Coordinates of C-alpha atoms and ligand atoms in Angstrom, one line a residue:
M1 CA -2.1 -5.5 -10.2
K2 CA -3.7 -2.7 -7.5
S3 CA -4.8 -5.9 -5.2
L4 CA -1.5 -7.3 -5.7
W5 CA 0.2 -4.6 -4.2
R6 CA -2.5 -4.5 -1.6
R7 CA -1.9 -8.1 -0.7
I8 CA 1.8 -7.4 -0.3
Q9 CA 1.0 -4.7 2.0
T10 CA -1.0 -6.8 4.3
L11 CA 1.7 -9.4 4.6
P12 CA 2.6 -9.8 8.0
R13 CA 6.3 -8.1 9.2
R14 CA 7.8 -11.6 9.7
V15 CA 6.8 -12.8 6.0
W16 CA 8.8 -9.9 5.2
F17 CA 11.9 -10.2 7.2
V18 CA 11.8 -13.8 6.1
A19 CA 11.7 -13.1 2.5
A20 CA 14.5 -10.4 2.9
F21 CA 16.6 -13.3 4.9
V22 CA 16.1 -15.9 2.1
F23 CA 17.1 -13.5 -0.5
F24 CA 20.2 -12.4 1.3
I25 CA 21.0 -15.8 2.0
T26 CA 20.5 -16.9 -1.7
C27 CA 22.8 -14.2 -2.8
L28 CA 25.6 -14.5 -0.1
S29 CA 25.7 -18.5 -0.8
L30 CA 25.8 -17.8 -4.8
A31 CA 28.7 -15.3 -4.1
V32 CA 30.6 -17.5 -2.2
L33 CA 30.5 -20.4 -4.4
V34 CA 31.1 -18.3 -7.4
S35 CA 34.3 -16.8 -6.0
R36 CA 35.8 -19.7 -4.5
D37 CA 35.0 -22.6 -7.5
T38 CA 35.3 -20.9 -10.6
P39 CA 38.7 -21.5 -11.9
P40 CA 40.7 -18.8 -13.9
A41 CA 39.2 -18.7 -17.1
P42 CA 40.9 -21.6 -19.2
A43 CA 42.2 -20.6 -22.5
T44 CA 40.6 -22.9 -25.2
V45 CA 43.1 -24.6 -27.4
P46 CA 42.6 -27.1 -30.4
I47 CA 43.4 -30.5 -29.7
S48 CA 46.1 -30.8 -31.6
Q49 CA 47.8 -28.1 -29.9
L50 CA 47.2 -29.7 -26.5
L51 CA 48.9 -32.9 -27.6
D52 CA 51.7 -30.9 -29.0
M53 CA 52.3 -29.4 -25.9
A54 CA 51.8 -32.8 -23.6
D55 CA 54.6 -34.2 -26.0
H56 CA 56.9 -31.1 -25.2
H57 CA 55.8 -31.7 -21.5
Q58 CA 54.0 -28.5 -20.9
I59 CA 51.1 -30.1 -19.7
S60 CA 51.2 -31.9 -15.9
K61 CA 47.1 -32.8 -15.5
V62 CA 44.3 -33.6 -17.7
V63 CA 40.5 -34.0 -16.4
I64 CA 38.4 -35.8 -19.0
V65 CA 34.7 -34.9 -19.0
S66 CA 33.0 -36.9 -21.6
N67 CA 34.4 -34.8 -24.5
T68 CA 36.1 -31.9 -22.9
L69 CA 39.4 -31.9 -21.9
Y70 CA 40.3 -29.6 -18.8
A71 CA 44.3 -29.5 -18.9
T72 CA 46.8 -27.8 -16.5
G73 CA 49.9 -26.4 -17.8
T74 CA 53.3 -26.9 -16.0
D75 CA 53.0 -23.2 -15.5
G76 CA 49.8 -23.7 -13.8
Q77 CA 48.0 -22.3 -16.8
Q78 CA 44.3 -23.7 -17.6
Y79 CA 43.6 -25.3 -21.0
Q80 CA 40.4 -26.5 -22.2
T81 CA 39.7 -28.4 -25.5
T82 CA 37.4 -30.7 -27.3
K83 CA 38.2 -34.1 -28.7
E84 CA 36.7 -36.2 -31.0
E85 CA 33.6 -38.4 -30.0
Q86 CA 35.4 -41.7 -29.9
Q87 CA 39.1 -40.4 -29.7
T88 CA 41.2 -41.8 -26.9
V89 CA 43.8 -40.0 -25.7
T90 CA 44.6 -41.3 -22.3
E91 CA 47.1 -43.2 -23.4
Q92 CA 48.8 -41.1 -25.6
L93 CA 48.8 -38.3 -22.4
R94 CA 50.1 -41.0 -20.3
L95 CA 53.0 -41.8 -21.9
D96 CA 53.8 -37.8 -21.8
G97 CA 53.8 -38.1 -18.2
V98 CA 50.4 -36.2 -17.8
V99 CA 48.2 -37.3 -14.8
V100 CA 45.1 -37.9 -16.3
T101 CA 41.6 -38.4 -14.8
V102 CA 38.7 -39.3 -16.2
A103 CA 35.3 -37.9 -14.5
D104 CA 32.1 -39.4 -15.2
G105 CA 29.2 -37.2 -16.7
A106 CA 28.6 -34.6 -14.0
G107 CA 32.4 -32.8 -13.8
R108 CA 33.2 -31.2 -10.5
S109 CA 32.0 -27.9 -11.6
V110 CA 28.7 -29.0 -12.7
G111 CA 28.2 -30.5 -9.4
L112 CA 29.2 -27.1 -7.5
S113 CA 26.8 -25.2 -9.7
S114 CA 24.0 -27.5 -8.8
L115 CA 25.1 -27.2 -5.4
A116 CA 24.9 -23.4 -5.7
A117 CA 21.3 -23.7 -6.9
F118 CA 20.4 -26.3 -4.2
V119 CA 21.7 -24.2 -1.2
P120 CA 19.0 -21.1 -1.3
L121 CA 16.4 -24.2 -2.4
M122 CA 17.1 -25.7 1.0
F123 CA 16.9 -22.7 2.6
I124 CA 13.3 -21.8 0.9
L125 CA 12.2 -25.5 1.9
A126 CA 13.4 -24.8 5.7
V127 CA 12.0 -21.6 6.0
I128 CA 8.5 -23.1 4.6
W129 CA 8.8 -25.7 6.7
F130 CA 9.4 -23.7 9.6
M131 CA 6.5 -21.6 9.1
M132 CA 4.0 -24.7 8.6
R133 CA 5.1 -26.2 11.8
R134 CA 4.7 -22.7 13.4
G135 CA 1.0 -22.9 11.8
G136 CA -0.1 -26.6 11.9
P137 CA -3.3 -28.1 12.8
N138 CA -1.6 -29.1 16.3
N139 CA -0.9 -25.7 17.0
Q140 CA -2.6 -23.1 19.0
V141 CA -2.6 -20.2 16.8
M142 CA -2.7 -20.0 13.1
S143 CA -2.1 -16.5 11.3
F144 CA -4.7 -16.8 9.1
G145 CA -4.5 -15.4 5.8
R146 CA -5.1 -11.6 4.6
S147 CA -7.6 -11.3 7.2
G148 CA -4.8 -11.4 9.7
A149 CA -7.3 -13.3 12.2
R150 CA -5.9 -15.9 14.3
R151 CA -7.7 -19.1 13.9
Y152 CA -7.6 -21.6 17.0
S153 CA -8.8 -25.3 16.3
G154 CA -7.8 -28.6 17.2
D155 CA -6.1 -27.2 20.7
A156 CA -4.9 -30.0 22.9
R157 CA -7.4 -29.3 25.3
P158 CA -10.0 -26.8 24.0
V159 CA -11.3 -24.1 26.7
T160 CA -14.7 -25.0 28.5
F161 CA -17.0 -23.8 30.2
D162 CA -15.4 -25.1 33.2
D163 CA -12.6 -23.0 32.5
V164 CA -14.7 -20.1 33.0
A165 CA -15.9 -19.0 36.5
G166 CA -17.6 -16.0 38.0
V167 CA -19.8 -15.0 35.1
E168 CA -22.6 -17.4 35.7
E169 CA -25.3 -15.5 33.8
A170 CA -23.1 -14.9 30.9
K171 CA -22.3 -18.8 30.8
Q172 CA -26.1 -19.4 30.7
E173 CA -27.0 -17.3 28.0
L174 CA -24.1 -18.3 26.0
A175 CA -25.2 -21.9 26.4
E176 CA -27.6 -21.5 23.9
I177 CA -25.4 -20.3 21.4
V178 CA -23.3 -23.3 22.2
Q179 CA -26.8 -25.5 21.4
F180 CA -27.4 -23.4 17.9
L181 CA -23.8 -24.2 16.9
K182 CA -24.3 -27.9 17.4
Y183 CA -27.9 -28.7 16.6
P184 CA -28.7 -26.1 14.1
D185 CA -31.3 -28.2 12.5
K186 CA -33.4 -28.7 15.8
F187 CA -33.8 -25.1 15.7
R188 CA -34.6 -24.5 12.2
S189 CA -37.0 -27.2 12.4
M190 CA -38.7 -25.5 14.8
G191 CA -38.9 -22.4 12.3
A192 CA -36.4 -20.6 15.1
R193 CA -34.1 -17.6 13.6
I194 CA -30.6 -18.6 14.7
P195 CA -29.0 -15.2 16.1
K196 CA -25.7 -13.9 14.0
G197 CA -24.2 -11.8 16.4
V198 CA -23.5 -11.7 20.1
L199 CA -22.3 -8.5 21.9
L200 CA -20.6 -8.9 24.8
V201 CA -20.1 -6.2 27.2
G202 CA -17.9 -5.9 30.1
P203 CA -14.7 -3.9 31.5
P204 CA -11.4 -5.3 30.5
G205 CA -10.1 -8.6 31.9
T206 CA -13.4 -9.7 32.6
G207 CA -13.3 -12.7 30.2
K208 CA -14.7 -11.7 27.1
T209 CA -12.3 -13.4 24.8
L210 CA -11.8 -16.6 27.1
I211 CA -15.7 -16.9 27.4
S212 CA -16.1 -16.7 23.6
R213 CA -13.3 -19.4 23.2
A214 CA -15.2 -21.6 25.6
V215 CA -18.2 -21.4 23.5
A216 CA -16.2 -22.8 20.5
G217 CA -14.7 -25.2 22.9
E218 CA -18.0 -26.5 24.2
A219 CA -19.5 -26.4 20.4
G220 CA -16.0 -28.2 19.1
T221 CA -16.0 -25.7 16.3
P222 CA -13.2 -23.6 15.0
F223 CA -12.9 -20.1 16.5
F224 CA -11.5 -16.9 14.4
S225 CA -10.2 -13.9 16.6
I226 CA -9.6 -10.8 15.4
S227 CA -9.3 -7.1 16.9
G228 CA -11.4 -4.3 15.8
S229 CA -8.2 -2.2 16.5
E230 CA -6.4 -4.6 13.9
F231 CA -9.0 -3.7 11.1
V232 CA -8.3 -0.1 11.2
E233 CA -4.7 0.3 11.6
M234 CA -3.4 -0.9 8.2
F235 CA -3.5 1.0 4.9
V236 CA -6.7 2.5 3.4
G237 CA -8.7 -0.2 2.0
V238 CA -7.5 -3.1 4.0
G239 CA -10.0 -3.2 6.3
A240 CA -12.9 -4.0 4.3
S241 CA -10.7 -6.4 2.5
R242 CA -10.0 -8.2 5.7
V243 CA -13.4 -8.4 6.8
R244 CA -14.5 -9.9 3.6
D245 CA -11.7 -12.5 3.5
L246 CA -12.3 -13.3 7.4
F247 CA -16.0 -14.1 6.7
R248 CA -14.8 -15.9 3.6
Q249 CA -12.6 -18.3 5.8
A250 CA -15.1 -18.4 8.6
K251 CA -17.8 -19.6 6.1
R252 CA -15.4 -22.5 4.8
H253 CA -15.1 -23.7 8.3
A254 CA -19.0 -23.2 9.3
P255 CA -20.2 -24.1 11.8
C256 CA -17.6 -21.8 13.3
I257 CA -17.2 -18.5 15.8
I258 CA -15.9 -15.1 14.6
F259 CA -14.5 -13.1 17.5
I260 CA -14.0 -9.6 17.1
D261 CA -12.3 -8.1 20.1
E262 CA -12.8 -4.1 20.7
I263 CA -15.6 -3.9 18.3
D264 CA -15.8 -0.1 19.3
A265 CA -12.6 0.5 16.7
V266 CA -14.9 -0.1 14.1
G267 CA -17.8 0.2 15.2
R268 CA -18.3 3.7 16.7
H269 CA -21.2 5.4 15.3
R270 CA -20.6 7.1 12.2
G271 CA -20.5 10.4 11.3
N272 CA -19.6 12.7 14.3
N273 CA -16.1 12.9 13.3
V274 CA -15.0 15.9 10.7
G275 CA -13.2 14.6 7.6
G276 CA -14.2 11.5 8.1
H277 CA -12.8 8.2 8.8
D278 CA -13.5 6.9 5.7
E279 CA -11.7 3.8 6.5
R280 CA -13.0 2.7 9.3
E281 CA -16.7 3.4 7.7
Q282 CA -15.9 1.0 5.1
T283 CA -14.9 -1.6 7.3
L284 CA -18.0 -1.2 9.4
N285 CA -20.1 -1.0 6.2
Q286 CA -18.6 -4.4 4.8
L287 CA -19.0 -6.2 8.5
L288 CA -22.7 -5.3 8.3
V289 CA -23.0 -6.3 4.6
E290 CA -21.1 -9.8 5.4
M291 CA -23.6 -10.2 8.3
D292 CA -26.6 -9.6 6.5
G293 CA -25.2 -11.8 3.7
F294 CA -25.8 -14.9 6.4
D295 CA -28.5 -17.1 5.0
L296 CA -30.5 -19.6 6.9
N297 CA -27.8 -22.0 6.6
T298 CA -24.8 -19.9 7.6
N299 CA -23.6 -21.7 10.8
V300 CA -21.3 -18.8 11.4
I301 CA -22.1 -16.8 14.9
V302 CA -20.0 -13.4 15.2
I303 CA -19.4 -12.7 18.8
A304 CA -18.1 -9.2 19.5
A305 CA -16.8 -8.1 22.7
T306 CA -16.7 -4.0 23.9
N307 CA -16.3 -1.8 27.3
R308 CA -17.9 1.0 25.5
P309 CA -21.5 0.0 24.1
D310 CA -22.6 3.3 24.3
V311 CA -20.5 4.6 21.3
L312 CA -21.5 2.1 18.9
D313 CA -23.2 2.5 15.8
Q314 CA -27.0 2.0 16.3
A315 CA -26.5 0.0 12.7
L316 CA -24.6 -2.4 14.5
L317 CA -27.5 -3.4 17.1
R318 CA -30.0 -3.8 14.8
P319 CA -32.0 -7.1 14.4
G320 CA -30.3 -9.5 12.7
R321 CA -26.9 -8.1 13.9
F322 CA -25.7 -8.3 17.3
D323 CA -29.3 -8.1 18.6
R324 CA -28.3 -10.0 21.2
R325 CA -26.2 -8.4 24.7
V326 CA -24.5 -10.3 27.3
I327 CA -23.4 -8.3 30.2
L328 CA -19.9 -9.4 32.2
D329 CA -19.8 -7.7 35.4
P330 CA -16.6 -7.7 37.2
P331 CA -16.8 -10.7 39.5
D332 CA -18.3 -10.6 43.2
I333 CA -16.9 -12.2 46.2
N334 CA -18.0 -15.6 45.0
G335 CA -17.1 -15.1 41.5
R336 CA -13.6 -14.3 42.6
R337 CA -13.1 -17.3 44.7
A338 CA -14.3 -19.4 41.8
I339 CA -11.9 -17.8 39.6
L340 CA -9.2 -18.4 41.7
E341 CA -10.2 -21.9 42.3
V342 CA -9.8 -22.4 38.3
H343 CA -6.3 -20.7 38.3
A344 CA -5.3 -22.7 41.5
R345 CA -6.3 -26.2 39.7
S346 CA -2.8 -26.4 38.1
K347 CA -0.9 -24.8 41.2
P348 CA -0.1 -26.5 44.7
L349 CA -1.4 -24.4 47.3
A350 CA 0.0 -25.0 51.0
P351 CA -2.4 -26.4 53.2
G352 CA -4.4 -24.0 55.1
V353 CA -4.3 -21.6 52.2
D354 CA -7.8 -19.6 52.5
L355 CA -8.7 -18.9 48.9
A356 CA -11.9 -17.4 50.2
A357 CA -9.9 -14.7 52.4
I358 CA -8.0 -13.8 49.0
A359 CA -11.4 -13.3 47.4
Q360 CA -12.4 -11.0 50.0
Q361 CA -9.6 -8.8 49.7
T362 CA -9.6 -8.3 46.1
S363 CA -12.9 -6.3 45.6
G364 CA -12.9 -4.9 42.1
F365 CA -10.2 -7.1 40.8
S366 CA -11.3 -8.6 37.2
G367 CA -10.6 -12.3 36.3
A368 CA -7.3 -11.1 34.6
D369 CA -6.4 -9.7 38.0
L370 CA -6.9 -12.7 39.6
A371 CA -5.1 -15.0 37.3
N372 CA -2.2 -12.7 37.4
L373 CA -2.2 -12.6 41.3
L374 CA -1.8 -16.4 41.3
N375 CA 0.9 -16.2 38.5
E376 CA 3.1 -13.9 40.9
A377 CA 2.5 -16.1 43.7
A378 CA 3.3 -19.2 42.2
I379 CA 6.3 -17.1 40.6
L380 CA 7.5 -15.9 44.1
A381 CA 6.8 -19.7 45.6
A382 CA 9.2 -20.7 42.9
R383 CA 11.9 -18.5 43.5
S384 CA 12.1 -19.1 46.8
D385 CA 12.1 -23.3 46.2
K386 CA 8.7 -23.6 48.7
E387 CA 7.0 -26.6 47.9
A388 CA 3.5 -24.9 47.4
I389 CA 1.9 -21.5 47.3
G390 CA 1.6 -20.1 50.7
H391 CA -0.7 -17.0 52.1
E392 CA 2.3 -15.0 52.0
E393 CA 3.0 -15.2 48.5
L394 CA -0.4 -14.5 47.7
E395 CA -0.6 -11.4 49.7
E396 CA 2.4 -10.0 47.9
G397 CA 0.5 -11.4 44.5
I398 CA -2.0 -8.8 46.0
M399 CA 0.0 -6.0 46.2
R400 CA 2.2 -6.6 42.6
V401 CA -1.4 -6.5 41.2
V402 CA -2.1 -3.5 43.0
A403 CA 0.9 -1.5 43.3
G404 CA 3.9 -3.4 41.1
P405 CA 6.7 -5.3 42.2
E406 CA 8.6 -4.1 45.2
R407 CA 11.4 -1.7 44.0
R408 CA 14.2 -2.4 47.0
S409 CA 16.8 -1.0 44.5
R410 CA 15.5 2.5 44.8
V411 CA 17.7 4.2 47.5
V412 CA 15.8 7.0 49.4
T413 CA 17.5 9.2 51.9
E414 CA 16.4 8.8 55.6
Y415 CA 14.8 12.2 55.7
E416 CA 12.7 10.9 52.5
K417 CA 12.0 8.0 54.2
S418 CA 10.3 9.7 57.3
I419 CA 8.4 11.7 54.8
I420 CA 7.2 8.7 53.3
A421 CA 6.4 6.7 56.4
Y422 CA 4.3 10.1 57.6
H423 CA 2.7 10.3 54.4
E424 CA 1.5 6.9 54.6
V425 CA 0.6 6.6 58.3
G426 CA -1.4 10.1 57.7
H427 CA -3.5 8.3 55.0
A428 CA -3.9 5.0 57.1
L429 CA -4.8 7.4 60.6
V430 CA -7.5 9.6 58.4
M431 CA -9.2 6.1 57.1
K432 CA -9.0 4.7 60.6
S433 CA -10.7 7.8 62.2
L434 CA -13.8 7.9 59.7
K435 CA -16.4 5.5 60.1
H436 CA -17.4 5.7 56.4
S437 CA -13.8 4.5 55.6
H438 CA -12.9 0.9 54.2
P439 CA -10.7 -1.0 56.4
V440 CA -6.8 -0.5 56.0
Q441 CA -4.9 -3.7 54.3
K442 CA -1.7 -2.5 53.9
V443 CA 0.6 0.5 54.8
S444 CA 3.8 0.1 53.3
I445 CA 7.1 2.2 52.6
I446 CA 8.6 -0.2 50.2
S447 CA 8.9 1.5 46.8
R448 CA 6.4 -0.3 44.4
G449 CA 6.2 0.6 40.6
Q450 CA 6.1 4.7 40.5
A451 CA 5.2 5.0 44.1
L452 CA 7.7 5.3 46.9
G453 CA 5.0 4.2 49.4
V454 CA 1.4 2.7 49.6
T455 CA -1.8 2.7 51.6
V456 CA -4.1 -0.2 50.8
Q457 CA -7.6 0.0 51.6
A458 CA -10.2 -2.8 50.6
P459 CA -13.9 -2.7 51.2
K460 CA -15.4 -5.3 53.9
E461 CA -17.6 -6.4 51.0
D462 CA -18.5 -6.0 47.4
S463 CA -21.0 -2.8 46.9
Y464 CA -22.6 -1.7 43.7
L465 CA -23.3 2.0 45.6
T466 CA -21.0 4.2 47.2
S467 CA -22.7 7.0 49.6
R468 CA -21.6 10.6 50.0
A469 CA -20.3 9.8 53.2
Q470 CA -18.3 7.1 51.9
L471 CA -17.0 9.7 49.1
T472 CA -16.2 12.6 51.6
A473 CA -14.3 10.1 53.6
R474 CA -12.7 8.7 50.6
M475 CA -11.5 12.2 49.7
A476 CA -10.4 13.3 53.4
S477 CA -8.2 9.9 53.6
L478 CA -6.5 10.9 49.9
L479 CA -5.5 14.0 51.8
G480 CA -4.2 12.4 54.6
G481 CA -0.7 12.0 53.4
R482 CA -0.5 15.9 52.6
A483 CA -1.8 17.0 55.7
A484 CA 0.6 14.9 57.7
E485 CA 3.4 16.0 55.6
E486 CA 2.7 19.6 56.2
L487 CA 1.7 19.0 60.1
T488 CA 5.0 17.1 60.6
F489 CA 7.8 18.9 58.4
G490 CA 6.3 22.4 58.0
D491 CA 6.8 21.8 54.2
V492 CA 4.8 19.4 51.7
T493 CA 6.3 17.6 48.5
T494 CA 5.6 16.8 45.0
G495 CA 4.9 13.3 46.2
A496 CA 1.2 13.8 46.6
R497 CA -0.1 14.5 43.0
Q498 CA -1.3 11.3 42.5
D499 CA -3.6 12.0 45.7
L500 CA -4.4 15.4 44.8
E501 CA -5.3 14.3 41.1
A502 CA -7.6 11.6 42.6
V503 CA -9.4 14.2 45.1
A504 CA -10.0 16.5 42.2
D505 CA -11.4 14.1 40.1
L506 CA -13.6 13.0 42.8
A507 CA -14.7 16.3 43.7
R508 CA -15.8 17.1 40.3
R509 CA -17.6 14.1 39.7
M510 CA -19.5 14.3 43.0
V511 CA -20.8 17.8 41.8
T512 CA -21.5 17.1 38.2
E513 CA -22.0 13.4 38.1
F514 CA -23.2 12.6 41.2
A515 CA -25.0 15.9 42.2
M516 CA -23.5 15.9 46.0
S517 CA -22.9 19.4 46.2
E518 CA -24.9 22.6 47.2
L519 CA -25.5 23.3 43.7
G520 CA -28.1 20.3 44.2
V521 CA -29.4 18.2 41.3
I522 CA -27.9 19.8 38.2
A523 CA -28.3 18.7 34.3
T524 CA -24.4 18.1 33.7
P525 CA -23.9 15.3 31.3
T526 CA -20.2 15.8 31.5
R527 CA -18.9 12.7 30.7
D528 CA -17.9 12.2 26.9
G529 CA -18.0 15.7 25.6
G530 CA -21.1 17.1 27.3
S531 CA -20.5 20.8 28.2
L532 CA -21.1 23.5 30.8
S533 CA -21.9 27.0 30.0
G534 CA -19.5 29.4 31.6
A535 CA -21.3 30.4 34.7
V536 CA -22.1 26.8 35.7
A537 CA -18.6 25.9 34.9
A538 CA -17.6 28.3 37.6
D539 CA -19.9 27.1 40.1
V540 CA -18.8 23.4 39.4
D541 CA -15.4 24.6 40.1
R542 CA -16.2 27.0 43.0
E543 CA -18.1 23.5 44.4
A544 CA -15.8 21.1 43.9
M545 CA -13.0 23.4 45.5
R546 CA -15.2 23.5 48.7
L547 CA -15.5 19.8 48.8
I548 CA -11.8 19.5 48.8
D549 CA -11.1 22.2 51.1
E550 CA -13.7 20.6 53.6
A551 CA -12.1 17.2 53.5
F552 CA -8.4 18.8 53.8
A553 CA -9.6 20.3 56.8
T554 CA -11.0 16.9 58.3
S555 CA -7.7 15.5 57.9
R556 CA -5.9 18.0 59.2
A557 CA -8.1 18.2 62.5
I558 CA -7.9 14.7 62.8
L559 CA -3.9 14.3 62.4
A560 CA -3.6 17.5 64.6
E561 CA -5.4 15.8 67.2
R562 CA -4.0 12.5 66.9
R563 CA -0.6 13.6 66.4
G564 CA 1.1 11.0 69.0
K565 CA -0.3 7.9 67.1
L566 CA 1.0 9.4 64.0
V567 CA 4.5 9.7 65.2
E568 CA 4.2 6.7 67.1
I569 CA 3.1 4.6 64.0
A570 CA 5.1 6.6 61.3
E571 CA 8.4 6.0 63.4
H572 CA 7.8 2.4 64.0
L573 CA 6.9 2.3 60.0
K574 CA 10.1 3.3 59.2
L575 CA 11.9 0.2 61.1
V576 CA 9.5 -2.4 59.9
E577 CA 8.5 -1.0 56.5
T578 CA 5.4 -2.7 56.3
I579 CA 2.5 -2.7 58.5
D580 CA -0.6 -5.0 57.8
G581 CA -4.4 -4.1 58.9
K582 CA -4.5 -6.6 61.9
E583 CA -1.3 -5.1 62.8
L584 CA -2.3 -1.4 62.8
D585 CA -5.2 -2.0 64.7
R586 CA -3.0 -3.5 67.6
L587 CA -0.9 -0.4 67.4
L588 CA -3.9 1.8 67.8
G589 CA -5.1 0.3 70.8
P590 CA -8.4 -1.0 72.6
E591 CA -9.4 2.6 72.8
W592 CA -9.4 3.8 69.3
T593 CA -12.6 5.7 68.2
F594 CA -13.8 7.2 65.3
F595 CA -13.1 11.0 64.8
G596 CA -15.8 13.4 65.9
Ligands
NHX601 C1 8.9 10.8 41.8 N1 7.5 9.4 42.8 O1 8.0 10.5 40.8 C2 9.0 9.9 42.6 C3 9.6 8.4 42.4 C4 4.4 11.0 48.5 C5 5.8 9.4 49.8 N2 10.1 11.6 41.7 O2 0.5 9.1 47.3 O3 5.2 7.7 45.4 O4 6.5 11.2 43.9 O5 0.2 7.2 49.6 C6 0.5 5.2 40.7 C7 0.5 5.3 42.2 C8 3.4 9.1 40.2 C9 1.1 6.2 40.0 C10 1.3 6.6 42.9 C11 2.2 8.1 39.8 C12 2.7 8.3 42.6 C13 2.5 7.8 46.5 C14 4.2 10.1 42.3 C15 4.3 9.1 48.2 N3 1.0 7.3 48.6 N4 4.2 9.7 44.9 C16 1.3 8.4 47.4 C17 4.5 8.8 45.7 C18 6.3 10.2 43.5 C19 3.5 8.9 41.8 C20 2.0 7.1 40.8 C21 2.0 7.1 42.3 C22 5.0 9.7 48.8 C23 3.5 8.8 46.7 C24 4.9 9.4 43.3
ZN602 ZN1 -0.7 9.1 49.3

């Protein structure tokens, strides 16, 4: 009983909705049929009395259904009576001037009551048909049993490694898994132990799900997908039973792949939270039990994804569990280009569009960002009835991914427009004045998302390290907006809060994480709950403040000295609204130099 209730609890909300709907329709149709088609209760009379009444012309109509007579009086009153098996009354009634109808077997009311039973039945069948159709074998996604996992199989076109770009090493490592799934016996006969679990590590949007699907697609096996958070968000006890169910399903469809996204939701190391999170722990234990329960012939490989491998419970990483680790980095320039090419396959690009240039301008974008960029560009091209996606659409696609879509409906006063323009040009001029800044890509006073204006920078090339000079240049650039407001208007606004937050965060990290202050190399594990003693904390604050102060002084000095350019370009920006990097260089002139 308890497990039944648990089962009911785990039903997807959609099923509940459908069930309630069917119930409602059933009640409704019954109510309608009953109220409409039940005649006023007939009076039951002896056959002799009915015939007498007919003789006295008190009966107008009779319906005979086998041995039952339904009579209607001249006054509208209904009568019912039963005749003898073989008795014929038709002739006599006819002589009395009564309209006689003989209905065979199923009378009117009988037909209606069967209809009443039939309507809800049809509804239920329709609903079942509808749900089957949604989850049929040709369908992409099939909601799977109690586990809640989605099973992907028999896709019209399975995902393959060709659809995955920019992560060549990961592809190579996973190609081996494909071999295990395809030819398990080959490995077994060599006495090789086939891995049970693979941990994919990488930031969001780097294609962890995609590459897992590609492994299944390449091996031609089913793919069960569930997110770790789905295990734990439900009612107590459900997580573990879902795990059990998922593995049961998977074993039935072996060889196959189980993909667990966000494994850290279940796999966080245990025991550090007071009060305990029993539910999660139970789920994790069940997962470990299931994986340990794989025998040599279980052709199921579990692929788990996370962007926080450091928080995982060590038990998950032990041999025989997720003992293989595949790293997915954000794509470099070549990777980005390859990803753009994959997504551009199905999209017409205008001649001369240079995806390499787009790749160059999108440092730091993930695969998902790039997919988004191309999709936005495609939407823009379609909306303006173009024949192909041009460079213009791609540029706007970048801006949309970076800062959101334009919000031209946001109306700003002329005065605010000035503030926005000077603020943005302040950023841009400081950036252009410091040698260690990245190039400016775009300066715009068109509202996007939450921002009233943006200045976009992009590195010339990808890098894995950032120097102190680069960080101090970044801090000064971030404060350039505020410095320009102050210098131009003698007052400052709330608009710079995001810049200020970023500066404060950067300064703090420079002191504590990167040891780039006068405190020198201090051991400060501040990431994730490390704590500082009161005295050191005060030192850190003081040093961070000093770094910010210096950066702000740099910004002010630059803008004070180059105020002419600030005014000139800001006034120009108010007219044109957007200036790109090339145009900015032109406006700065050939004599432009770095500051100091
Ligand atoms: C507000 N927004 O919140 C208005 C609408 C100083 C000319 N009342 O620094 O737009 O004040 O260089 C992501 C990015 C909030 C999230 C920017 C959330 C900005 C942006 C505050 C320009 N450009 N500030 C900037 C700005 C604002 C904000 C954000 C965000 C302004 C400044 C936002
Ligand atoms: Zn700003």
